[in-house]
Coordinates of C-alpha atoms in Angstrom, one line a residue:
X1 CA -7.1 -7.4 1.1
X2 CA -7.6 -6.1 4.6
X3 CA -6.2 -2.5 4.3
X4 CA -5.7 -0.2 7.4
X5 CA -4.1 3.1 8.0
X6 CA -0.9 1.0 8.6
X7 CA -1.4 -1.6 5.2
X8 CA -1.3 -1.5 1.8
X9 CA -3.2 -3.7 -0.5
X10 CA 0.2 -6.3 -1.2
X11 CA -2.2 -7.6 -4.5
X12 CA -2.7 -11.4 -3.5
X13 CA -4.0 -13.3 -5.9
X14 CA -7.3 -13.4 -6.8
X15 CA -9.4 -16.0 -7.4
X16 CA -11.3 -16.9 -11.0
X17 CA -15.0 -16.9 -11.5
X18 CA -17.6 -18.2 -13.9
X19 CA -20.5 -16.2 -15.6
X20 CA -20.4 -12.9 -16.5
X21 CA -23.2 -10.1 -16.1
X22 CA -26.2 -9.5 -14.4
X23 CA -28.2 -12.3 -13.5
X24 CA -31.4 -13.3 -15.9
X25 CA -33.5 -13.2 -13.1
X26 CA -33.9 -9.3 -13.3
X27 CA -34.6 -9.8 -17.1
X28 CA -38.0 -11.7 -16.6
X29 CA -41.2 -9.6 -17.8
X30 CA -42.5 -7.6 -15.3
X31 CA -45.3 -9.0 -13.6
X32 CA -48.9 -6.7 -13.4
X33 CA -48.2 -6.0 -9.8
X34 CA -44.6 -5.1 -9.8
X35 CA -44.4 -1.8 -7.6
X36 CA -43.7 1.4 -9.9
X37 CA -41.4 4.0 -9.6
X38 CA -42.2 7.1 -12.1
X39 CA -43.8 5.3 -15.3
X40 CA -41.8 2.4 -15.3
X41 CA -42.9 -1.2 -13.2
X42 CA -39.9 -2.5 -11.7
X43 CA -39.4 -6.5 -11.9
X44 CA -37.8 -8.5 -9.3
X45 CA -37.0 -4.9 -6.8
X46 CA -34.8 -7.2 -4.3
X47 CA -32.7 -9.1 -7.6
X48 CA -32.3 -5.7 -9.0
X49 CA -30.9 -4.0 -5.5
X50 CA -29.0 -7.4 -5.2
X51 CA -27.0 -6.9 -8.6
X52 CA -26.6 -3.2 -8.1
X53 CA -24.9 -3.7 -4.7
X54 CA -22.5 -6.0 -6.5
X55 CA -22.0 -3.3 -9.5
X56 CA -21.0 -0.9 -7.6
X57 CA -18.8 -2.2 -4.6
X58 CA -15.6 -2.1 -6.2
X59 CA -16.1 1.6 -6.6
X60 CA -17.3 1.8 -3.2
X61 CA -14.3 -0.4 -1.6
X62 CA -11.7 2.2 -3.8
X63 CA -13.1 5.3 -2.3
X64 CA -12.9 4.0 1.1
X65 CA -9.2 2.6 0.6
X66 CA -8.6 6.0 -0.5
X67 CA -9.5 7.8 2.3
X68 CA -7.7 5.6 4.7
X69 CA -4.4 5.9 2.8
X70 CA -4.6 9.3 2.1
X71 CA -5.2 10.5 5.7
X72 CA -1.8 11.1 6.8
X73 CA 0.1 14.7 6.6
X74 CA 2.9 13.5 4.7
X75 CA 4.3 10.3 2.5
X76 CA 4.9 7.3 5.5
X77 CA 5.7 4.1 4.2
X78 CA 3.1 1.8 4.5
X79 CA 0.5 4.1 6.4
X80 CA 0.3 5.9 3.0
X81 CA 0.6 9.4 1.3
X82 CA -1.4 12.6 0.8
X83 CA -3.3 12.7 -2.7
X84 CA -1.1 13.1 -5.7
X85 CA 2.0 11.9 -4.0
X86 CA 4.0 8.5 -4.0
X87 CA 4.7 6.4 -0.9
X88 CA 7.3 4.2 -1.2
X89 CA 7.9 0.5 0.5
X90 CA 11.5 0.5 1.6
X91 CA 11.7 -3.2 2.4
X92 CA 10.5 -6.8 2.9
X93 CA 8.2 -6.9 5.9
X94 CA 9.5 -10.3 8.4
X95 CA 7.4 -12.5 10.5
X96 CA 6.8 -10.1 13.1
X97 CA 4.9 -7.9 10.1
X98 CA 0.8 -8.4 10.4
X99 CA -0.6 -5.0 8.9
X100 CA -0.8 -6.6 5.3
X101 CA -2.2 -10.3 4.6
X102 CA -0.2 -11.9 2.1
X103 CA 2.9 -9.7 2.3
X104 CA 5.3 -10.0 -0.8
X105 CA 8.8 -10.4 -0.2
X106 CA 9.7 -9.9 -4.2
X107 CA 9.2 -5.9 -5.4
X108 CA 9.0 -3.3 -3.5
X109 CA 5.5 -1.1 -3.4
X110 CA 5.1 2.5 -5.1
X111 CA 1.9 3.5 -4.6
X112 CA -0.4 6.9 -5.3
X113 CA -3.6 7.6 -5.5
X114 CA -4.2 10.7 -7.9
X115 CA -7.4 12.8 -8.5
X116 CA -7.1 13.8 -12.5
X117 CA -10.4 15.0 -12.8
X118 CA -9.3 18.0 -11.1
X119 CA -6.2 18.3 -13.8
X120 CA -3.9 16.0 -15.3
X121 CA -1.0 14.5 -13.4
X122 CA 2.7 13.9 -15.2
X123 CA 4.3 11.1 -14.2
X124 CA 8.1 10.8 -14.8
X125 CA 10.0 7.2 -14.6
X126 CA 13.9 7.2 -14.5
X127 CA 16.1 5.0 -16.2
X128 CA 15.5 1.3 -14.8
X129 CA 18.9 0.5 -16.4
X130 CA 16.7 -3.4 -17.4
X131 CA 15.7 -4.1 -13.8
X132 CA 11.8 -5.5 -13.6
X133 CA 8.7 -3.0 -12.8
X134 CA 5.6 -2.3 -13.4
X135 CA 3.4 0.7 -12.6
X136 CA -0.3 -0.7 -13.2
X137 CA -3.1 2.4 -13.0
X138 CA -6.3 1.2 -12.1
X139 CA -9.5 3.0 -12.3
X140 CA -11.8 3.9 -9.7
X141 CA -14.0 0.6 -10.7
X142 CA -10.3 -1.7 -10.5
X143 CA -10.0 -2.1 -13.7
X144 CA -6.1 -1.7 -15.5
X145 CA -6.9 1.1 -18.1
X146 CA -2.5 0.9 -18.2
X147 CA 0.7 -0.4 -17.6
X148 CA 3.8 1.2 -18.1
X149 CA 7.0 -1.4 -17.2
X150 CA 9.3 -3.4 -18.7
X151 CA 6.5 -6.0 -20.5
X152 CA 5.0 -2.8 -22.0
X153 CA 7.3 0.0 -22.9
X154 CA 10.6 -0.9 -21.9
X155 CA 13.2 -0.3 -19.3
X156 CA 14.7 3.0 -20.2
X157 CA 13.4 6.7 -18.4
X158 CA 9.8 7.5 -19.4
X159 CA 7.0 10.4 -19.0
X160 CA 3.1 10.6 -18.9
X161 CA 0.5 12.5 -18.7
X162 CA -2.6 10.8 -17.2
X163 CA -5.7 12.7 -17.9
X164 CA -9.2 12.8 -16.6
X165 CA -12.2 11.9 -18.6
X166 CA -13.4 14.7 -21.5
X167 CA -9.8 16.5 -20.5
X168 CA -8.7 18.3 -23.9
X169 CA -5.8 20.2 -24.3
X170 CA -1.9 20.3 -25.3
X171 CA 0.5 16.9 -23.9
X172 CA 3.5 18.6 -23.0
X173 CA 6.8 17.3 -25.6
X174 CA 8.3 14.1 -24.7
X175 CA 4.7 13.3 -22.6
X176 CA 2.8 10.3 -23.8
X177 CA -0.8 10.6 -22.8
X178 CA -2.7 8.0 -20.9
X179 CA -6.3 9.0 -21.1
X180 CA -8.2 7.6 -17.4
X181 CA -11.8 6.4 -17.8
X182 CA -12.1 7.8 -14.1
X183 CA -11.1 10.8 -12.3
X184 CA -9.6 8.5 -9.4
X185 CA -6.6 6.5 -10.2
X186 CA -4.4 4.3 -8.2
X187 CA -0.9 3.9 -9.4
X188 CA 0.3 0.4 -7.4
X189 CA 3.8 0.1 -8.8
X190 CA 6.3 -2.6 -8.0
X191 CA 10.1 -3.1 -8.1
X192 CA 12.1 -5.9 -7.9
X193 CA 14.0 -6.7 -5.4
X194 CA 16.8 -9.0 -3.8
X195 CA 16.2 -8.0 -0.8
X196 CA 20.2 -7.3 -0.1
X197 CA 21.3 -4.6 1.4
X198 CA 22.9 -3.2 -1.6
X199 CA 19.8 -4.2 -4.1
X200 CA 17.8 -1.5 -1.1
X201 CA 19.8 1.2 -2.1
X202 CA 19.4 0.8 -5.9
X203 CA 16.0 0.1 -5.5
X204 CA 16.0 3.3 -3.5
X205 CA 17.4 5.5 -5.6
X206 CA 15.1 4.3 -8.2
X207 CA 11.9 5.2 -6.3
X208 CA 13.2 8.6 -5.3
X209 CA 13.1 9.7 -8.6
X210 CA 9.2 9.1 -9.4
X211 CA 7.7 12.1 -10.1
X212 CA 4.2 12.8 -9.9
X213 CA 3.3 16.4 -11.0
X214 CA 0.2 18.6 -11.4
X215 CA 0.4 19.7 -15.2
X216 CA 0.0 23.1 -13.9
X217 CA 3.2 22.7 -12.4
X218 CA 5.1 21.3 -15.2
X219 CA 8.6 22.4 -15.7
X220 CA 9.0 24.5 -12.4
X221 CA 10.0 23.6 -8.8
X222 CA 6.8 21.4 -7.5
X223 CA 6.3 20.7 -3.5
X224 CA 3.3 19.0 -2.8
X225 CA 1.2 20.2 -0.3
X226 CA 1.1 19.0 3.1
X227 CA -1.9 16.1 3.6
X228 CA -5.3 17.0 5.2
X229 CA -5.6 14.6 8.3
X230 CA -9.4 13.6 8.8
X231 CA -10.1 12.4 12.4
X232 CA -12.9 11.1 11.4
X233 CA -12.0 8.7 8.9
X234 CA -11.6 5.2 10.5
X235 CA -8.1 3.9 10.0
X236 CA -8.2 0.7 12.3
X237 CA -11.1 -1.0 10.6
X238 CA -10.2 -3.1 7.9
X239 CA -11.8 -1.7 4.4
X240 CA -13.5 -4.7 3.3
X241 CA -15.0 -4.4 6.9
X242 CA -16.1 -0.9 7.1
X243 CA -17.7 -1.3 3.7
X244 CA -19.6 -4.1 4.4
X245 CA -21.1 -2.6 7.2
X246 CA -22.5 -0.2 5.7
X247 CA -26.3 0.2 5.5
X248 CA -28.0 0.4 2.1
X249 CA -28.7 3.6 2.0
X250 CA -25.6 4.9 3.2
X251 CA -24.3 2.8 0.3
X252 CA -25.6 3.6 -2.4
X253 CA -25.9 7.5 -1.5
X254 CA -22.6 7.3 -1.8
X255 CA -22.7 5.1 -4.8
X256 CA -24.5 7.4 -6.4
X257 CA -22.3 10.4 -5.8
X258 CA -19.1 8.9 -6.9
X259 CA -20.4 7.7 -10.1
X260 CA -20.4 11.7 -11.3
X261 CA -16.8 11.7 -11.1
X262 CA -16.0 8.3 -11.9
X263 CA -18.7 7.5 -14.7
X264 CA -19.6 4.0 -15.3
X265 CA -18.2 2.4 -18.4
X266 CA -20.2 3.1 -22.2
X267 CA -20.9 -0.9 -21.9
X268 CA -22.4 -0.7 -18.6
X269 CA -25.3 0.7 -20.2
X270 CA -27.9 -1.9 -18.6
X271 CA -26.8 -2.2 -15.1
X272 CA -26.6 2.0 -15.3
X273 CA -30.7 1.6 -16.3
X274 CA -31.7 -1.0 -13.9
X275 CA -29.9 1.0 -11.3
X276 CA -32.0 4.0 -11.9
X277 CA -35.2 2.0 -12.0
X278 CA -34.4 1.7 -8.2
X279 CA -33.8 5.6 -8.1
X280 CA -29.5 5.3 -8.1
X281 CA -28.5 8.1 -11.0
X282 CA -24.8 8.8 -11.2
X283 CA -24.8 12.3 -9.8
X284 CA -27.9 12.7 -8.3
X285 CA -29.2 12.5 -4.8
X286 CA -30.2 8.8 -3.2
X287 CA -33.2 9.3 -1.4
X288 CA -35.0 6.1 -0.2
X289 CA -37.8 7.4 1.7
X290 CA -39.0 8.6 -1.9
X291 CA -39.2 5.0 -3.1
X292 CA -42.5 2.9 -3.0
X293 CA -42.0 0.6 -0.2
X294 CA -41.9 -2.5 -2.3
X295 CA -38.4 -1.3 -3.6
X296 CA -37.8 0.9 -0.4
X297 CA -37.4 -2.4 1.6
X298 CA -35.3 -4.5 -1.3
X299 CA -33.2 -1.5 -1.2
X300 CA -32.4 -1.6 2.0
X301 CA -32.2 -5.8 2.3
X302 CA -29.6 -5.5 -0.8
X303 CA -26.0 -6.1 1.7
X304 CA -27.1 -9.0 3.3
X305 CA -27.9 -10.7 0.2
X306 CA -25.4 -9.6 -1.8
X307 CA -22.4 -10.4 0.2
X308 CA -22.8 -14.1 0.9
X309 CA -23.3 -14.0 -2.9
X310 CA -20.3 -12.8 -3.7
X311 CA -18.1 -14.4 -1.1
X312 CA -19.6 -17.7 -1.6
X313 CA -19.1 -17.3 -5.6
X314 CA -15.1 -18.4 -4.8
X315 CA -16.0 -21.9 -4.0
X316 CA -16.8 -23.0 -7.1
X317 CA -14.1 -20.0 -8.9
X318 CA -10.7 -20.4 -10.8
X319 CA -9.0 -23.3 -12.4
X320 CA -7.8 -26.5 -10.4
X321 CA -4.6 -28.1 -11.3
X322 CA -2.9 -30.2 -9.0
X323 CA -4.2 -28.9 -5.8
X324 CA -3.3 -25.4 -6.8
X325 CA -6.3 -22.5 -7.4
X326 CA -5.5 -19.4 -9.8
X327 CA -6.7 -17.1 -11.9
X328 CA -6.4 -15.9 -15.2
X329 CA -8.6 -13.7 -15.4
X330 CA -8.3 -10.6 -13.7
X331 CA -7.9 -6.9 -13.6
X332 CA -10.0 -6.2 -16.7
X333 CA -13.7 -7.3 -16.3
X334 CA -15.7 -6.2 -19.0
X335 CA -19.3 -7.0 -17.8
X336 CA -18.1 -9.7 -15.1
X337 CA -19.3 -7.9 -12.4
X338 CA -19.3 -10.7 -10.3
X339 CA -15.7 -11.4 -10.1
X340 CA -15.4 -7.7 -10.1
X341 CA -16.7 -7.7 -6.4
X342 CA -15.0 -11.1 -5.1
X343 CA -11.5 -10.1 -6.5
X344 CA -12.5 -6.8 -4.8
X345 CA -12.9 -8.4 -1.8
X346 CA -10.3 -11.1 -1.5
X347 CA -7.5 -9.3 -3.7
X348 CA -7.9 -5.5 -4.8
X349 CA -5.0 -4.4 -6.8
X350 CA -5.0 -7.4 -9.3
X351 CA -3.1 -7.2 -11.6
X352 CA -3.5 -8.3 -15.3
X353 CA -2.9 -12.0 -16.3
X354 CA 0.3 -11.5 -18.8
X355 CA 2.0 -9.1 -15.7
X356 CA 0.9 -11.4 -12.8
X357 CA -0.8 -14.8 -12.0
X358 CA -0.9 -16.6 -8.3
X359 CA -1.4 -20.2 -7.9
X360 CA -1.8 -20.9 -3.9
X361 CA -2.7 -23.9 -3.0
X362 CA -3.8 -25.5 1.0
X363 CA -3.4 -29.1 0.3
X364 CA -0.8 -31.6 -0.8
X365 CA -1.0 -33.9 -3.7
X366 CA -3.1 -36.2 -2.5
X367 CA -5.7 -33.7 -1.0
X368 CA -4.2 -33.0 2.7
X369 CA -4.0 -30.5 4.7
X370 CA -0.3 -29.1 4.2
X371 CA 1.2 -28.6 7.8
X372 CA 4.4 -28.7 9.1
X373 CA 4.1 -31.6 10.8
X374 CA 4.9 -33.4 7.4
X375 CA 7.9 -33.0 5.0
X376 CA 7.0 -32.2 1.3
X377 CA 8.9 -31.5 -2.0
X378 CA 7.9 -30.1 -5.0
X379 CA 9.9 -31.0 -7.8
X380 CA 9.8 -29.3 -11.2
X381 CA 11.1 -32.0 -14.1
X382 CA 14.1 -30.8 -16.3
X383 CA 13.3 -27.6 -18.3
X384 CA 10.0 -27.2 -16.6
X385 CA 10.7 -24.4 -13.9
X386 CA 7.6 -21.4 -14.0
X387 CA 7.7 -20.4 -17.6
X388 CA 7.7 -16.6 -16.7
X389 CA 9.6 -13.2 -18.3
X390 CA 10.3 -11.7 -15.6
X391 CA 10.8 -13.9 -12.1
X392 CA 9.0 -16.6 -9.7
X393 CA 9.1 -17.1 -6.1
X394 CA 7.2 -19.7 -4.0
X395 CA 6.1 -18.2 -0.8
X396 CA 5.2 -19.6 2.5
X397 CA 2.4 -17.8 4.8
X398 CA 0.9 -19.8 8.0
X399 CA -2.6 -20.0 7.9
X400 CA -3.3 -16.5 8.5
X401 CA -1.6 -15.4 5.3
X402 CA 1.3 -13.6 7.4
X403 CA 5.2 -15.1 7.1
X404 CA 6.7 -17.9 9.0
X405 CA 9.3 -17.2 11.2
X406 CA 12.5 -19.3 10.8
X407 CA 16.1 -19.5 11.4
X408 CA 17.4 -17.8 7.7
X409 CA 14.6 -15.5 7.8
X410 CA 13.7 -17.0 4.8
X411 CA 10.1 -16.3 3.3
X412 CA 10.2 -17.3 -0.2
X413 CA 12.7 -19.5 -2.3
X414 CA 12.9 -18.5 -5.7
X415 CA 16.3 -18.4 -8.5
X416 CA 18.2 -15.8 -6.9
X417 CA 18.6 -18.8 -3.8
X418 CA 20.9 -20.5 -6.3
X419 CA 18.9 -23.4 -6.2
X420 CA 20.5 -26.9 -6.6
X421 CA 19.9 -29.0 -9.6
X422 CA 19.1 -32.6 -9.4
X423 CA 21.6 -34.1 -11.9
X424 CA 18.4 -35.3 -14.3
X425 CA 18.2 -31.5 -14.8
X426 CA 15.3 -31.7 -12.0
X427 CA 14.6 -29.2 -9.5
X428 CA 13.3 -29.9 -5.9
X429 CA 11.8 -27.5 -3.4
X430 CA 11.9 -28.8 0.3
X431 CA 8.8 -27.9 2.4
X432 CA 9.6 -28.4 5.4
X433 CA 9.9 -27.2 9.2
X434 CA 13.5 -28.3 9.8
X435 CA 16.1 -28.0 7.5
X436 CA 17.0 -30.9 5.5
X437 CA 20.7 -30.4 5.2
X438 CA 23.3 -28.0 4.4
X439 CA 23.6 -29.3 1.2
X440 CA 20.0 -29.1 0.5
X441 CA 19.6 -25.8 2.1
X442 CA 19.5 -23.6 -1.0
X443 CA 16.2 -25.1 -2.1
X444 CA 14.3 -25.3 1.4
X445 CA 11.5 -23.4 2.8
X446 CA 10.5 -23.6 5.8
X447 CA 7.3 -23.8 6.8
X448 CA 5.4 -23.7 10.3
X449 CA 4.6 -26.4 12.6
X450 CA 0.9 -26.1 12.0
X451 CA -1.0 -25.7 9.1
X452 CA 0.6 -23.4 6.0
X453 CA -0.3 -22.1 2.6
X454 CA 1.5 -22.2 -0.6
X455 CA 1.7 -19.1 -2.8
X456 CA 3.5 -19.7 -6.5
X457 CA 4.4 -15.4 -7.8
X458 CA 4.8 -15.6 -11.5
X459 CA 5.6 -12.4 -13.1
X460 CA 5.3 -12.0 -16.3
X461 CA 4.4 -15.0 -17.5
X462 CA 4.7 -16.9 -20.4
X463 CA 1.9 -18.1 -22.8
X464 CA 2.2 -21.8 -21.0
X465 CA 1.3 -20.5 -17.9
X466 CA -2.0 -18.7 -19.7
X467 CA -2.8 -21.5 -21.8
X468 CA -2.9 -24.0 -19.0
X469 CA -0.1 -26.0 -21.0
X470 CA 1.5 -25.6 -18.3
X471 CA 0.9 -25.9 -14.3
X472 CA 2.4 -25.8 -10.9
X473 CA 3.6 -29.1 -10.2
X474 CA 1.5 -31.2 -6.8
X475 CA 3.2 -30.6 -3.5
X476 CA 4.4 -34.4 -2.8
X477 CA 4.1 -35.4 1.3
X478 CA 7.9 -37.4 1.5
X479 CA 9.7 -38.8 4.7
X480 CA 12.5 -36.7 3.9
X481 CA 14.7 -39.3 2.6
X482 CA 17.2 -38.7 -1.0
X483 CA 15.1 -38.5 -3.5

C-alpha cells in the first residue's frame, strides 16, 4: 500500500510466496578469514545484513505508517487519528478518489493504532444486530495475534482488554483479555456496507459506538487527548517510499530501538542471533562506525540488495488459476520472513486467509491484456458463485489500481446488484466499457477504455476457496453477442 497523511492502507491483496526462513547461505561454516566482531567470526557479513534488512522491515514500515497516521490533532477520516483513538471511513471513495491504491467499495474502515505497552486499552463493540465485521489487531511485526467479528465471536455487543507484553493484573468483569505480543497494535476494522444512503447511517451509528479506553479510565467519563502534530514527520511521501530510502544505518538504528518495545517473536531465536553478530540488539544502541569494516560496509550495502529481493520474490509468488493470482497465505508468518516483507510492501494490513482472500488477475483467459477495448464475461456455472460466509464483490481498478469512472458510478458488482440468472442456473458478469443492455445491466461492470485490473473480494470464505477445490472462473474475451 502507498499510505500518506491523506490514505489508509485499504488491505489489497497480497501476493503468496514460496520458501520460508533465512536463507542457507548465512548457515555455511565460517571461513578462517571471516572478519570478527567480539569473539565470534561472522560468515557471509553482506547475506547476513541482507536477511536482517528483510526481518525487520515490516516492523520498520509499521512504525513509519504510524507516525504518519497519527500526526493529526484530532480523528479525520482518512488522514487518520491521534494514538489510542478510532478514525472512522464514512463512505465509498469514487473515481475522483486517488489517496488509496486499491480502494474498497464493500466495508467501511475503523482503524486505531494503540500503544499497550504503556497500559492496557478496553475495547468495547456494540450490538452488530448480525451485520458482517471484523476487527483484525495486528502486531507491530503484521502479524494477526486476533480477530474479534462475526467468523470469531459472534455478532452481538462485545468487550476487550488488549494488553501489552509481561502486563499482569486484574481483567475488569465482562472484559475478555487479548494478550498483544507487541506494545504497538493496529486495529484495521471493517464494516459492511451497501453503500445506500440509509445502510451509511446504520453503519454510522455502529462506528460511533467503538470505544477504545485506557484501563485507567475504565468506568468513568474518558476524552481522549488532543493529537501531538509533528512538522517534521513527512506526510506526502508514500511509506513504502520513505522507508526504502532510508540508509542502513538509519535503519537499523531504528530497528534496533523498536525491537525493545516490540520484542521479536520466542521462534525468532536465530535471526535475533545472526542480527547481533552484525551488532543489531533489541534495545541497544546501533553504532556502525564500531564494526570491523568487512561488516561495516555489508551493513551499509544491505537496502539495495534486499529490496530487489524482496520485490522480485512476487514473480514467481502465489497460486495461478485461470489467469487469476492469490494468496492463501497471509497475515500469520511464522518464520516466512520473506513474504513477511513483500506482503509488507505490496499489501500491509492482510488479513488472514479464512477472513479474507483476493484473486486479481491482468489478463483474459487466453493470456491477454484485459482492456476496454474488448468485451468480456465471466460466467460462474449453476451453484458455483464464490463459496464465501460472508460476501463477494468483483472490483474493477484501471491500471493504476484507482476506480473507473462510469455512468452508474458503479465500482464493483457483487449479490446486493440483484444479479440476473441465466436460466441454466448460470451467472454472467459483463466486463465491459459500454453497457450491454438494460436488461443485462444488473450484472455489468464497466471497465475503462484502456487497460484494467480485476479484483475478486471474498470474505470469509469457504473451505473450497482454501482448498483450491475451488477457483475464480477465466475472464472470457466475447463480441458481446447472447450468450
Amino acid at each position: 500500500m502507498h499510505v500518506t497523511r491523506r490514505a489508509l492502507a485499504a488491505g489489497a491483496a497480497a501476493i503468496p510466496l514460496v520458501g520460508a526462513g533465512l536463507s542457507r547461505a548465512a548457515a555455511h561454516t565460517v571461513a578462517r578469514d571471516a572478519p570478527v566482531i567480539g569473539n565470534h567470526a561472522v560468515a557471509d557479513p553482506l547475506e547476513l545484513a541482507t536477511e536482517a534488512y528483510i526481518y525487520g522491515y515490516p516492523l520498520i514500515t509499521m512504525e513509519m505508517t504510524r507516525r504518519v497516521l497519527t500526526n493529526v490533532p484530532a480523528p479525520d477520516g482518512l488522514k487518520g487519528a491521534p494514538m489510542g483513538q478510532f478514525t472512522h471511513a464514512r463512505e465509498y471513495p469514487d473515481a475522483k478518489f486517488r489517496a488509496v491504491t486499491a480502494p474498497n467499495a464493500d466495508t467501511l474502515y475503523s482503524v486505531a493504532f494503540v500503544d499497550v505497552g504503556r497500559e492496557p486499552y478496553l475495547l468495547s463493540l456494540p450490538d452488530m444486530d448480525g451485520r458482517y465485521s471484523l476487527m483484525p489487531m495486528l502486531s507491530a511485526w503484521t502479524n494477526v495475534f486476533a480477530v474479534p467479528g462475526k467468523r470469531t465471536t459472534g455478532t452481538g455487543p462485545q468487550t476487550y482488554l488488549i494488553a501489552g507484553p509481561g502486563w499482569s493484573g486484574s481483567v475488569p468483569s465482562g472484559a475478555t483479555l487479548i494478550p498483544a505480543p507487541t506494545s504497538l497494535v493496529w486495529i484495521l476494522g471493517r464494516t459492511y456496507c451497501t453503500g445506500t444512503p440509509e445502510d451509511y447511517r446504520a453503519v454510522h451509528a455502529l462506528q460511533d459506538q467503538y470505544r477504545l479506553v485506557p484501563l485507567s479510565a475504565a468506568g468513568r467519563p474518558y476524552a481522549p487527548p488532543p493529537g501531538r502534530v509533528d512538522p517534521g514527520i513527512d506526510t506526502k511521501t508514500a511509506v513504502r517510499e520513505q522507508v526504502n530510502r532510508m540508509d542502513a544505518a538509519r535503519y537499523f538504528t531504528l530497528l534496533a530501538a523498536l525491537m525493545k518495545d516490540n520484542p521479536p517473536a520466542l521462534a525468532d531465536g536465530v535471526p535475533v542471533a545472526k542480527m547481533a553478530s552484525l551488532g543489531i540488539v533489541p534495545g541497544q544502541p546501533f553504532d556502525p562506525a564500531s564494526l570491523p569494516p568487512a561488516i561495516r560496509e555489508a551493513v551499509e550495502q544491505a537496502p539495495q540488495r534486499a529490496l530487489p529481493r524482496i520485490m522480485e520474490h512476487i514473480k514467481t509468488a502465489g497460486e495461478h488459476v485461470n489467469g487469476w493470482t492469490f494468496t492463501t497465505n497471509g497475515g500469520d508468518y511464522g518464520k516466512d520472513y520473506l513474504q513477511r516483507a513483500l506482503i509488507t510492501a505490496v499489501g500491509l494490513g492482510c488479513n488472514l486467509p479464512q477472513d479474507a482472500v483476493y484473486p486479481t488477475t491482468t489478463v483474459d483467459a487466453a493470456g491477454r491484456r484485459l482492456t476496454g477495448a474488448s468485451k468480456y464475461v465471466m460466467r460462474f456455472p449453476a451453484g458455483e458463485l464464490p463459496p464465501v460466509n460472508g460476501f463477494w464483490s468483483l472490483t474493477m481498478y484501471d491500471a493504476d489500481y484507482f476506480f473507473v469512472d462510469n455512468p452508474l458510478n458503479r465500482y464493483t458488482v457483487s449479490p446486493r446488484n440483484n444479479l440476473q440468472t441465466n436460466p441454466d442456473g448460470s451467472v454472467d458478469l459483463f466486463i465491459q466499457a459500454e453497457s450491454p443492455g438494460s436488461q443485462r445491466e444488473s450484472n455489468w461492470l464497466p471497465a475503462p477504455q484502456g487497460p484494467f485490473i480485476l479484483m475478486l473480494r471474498t470474505y470469509w470464505p469457504k473451505n473450497a476457496l482454501l482448498n483450491g477445490s475451488w477457483a475464480p472462473p477465466p475472464v472470457a474475451r466475447s463480441t458481446g453477442a447472447a450468450l
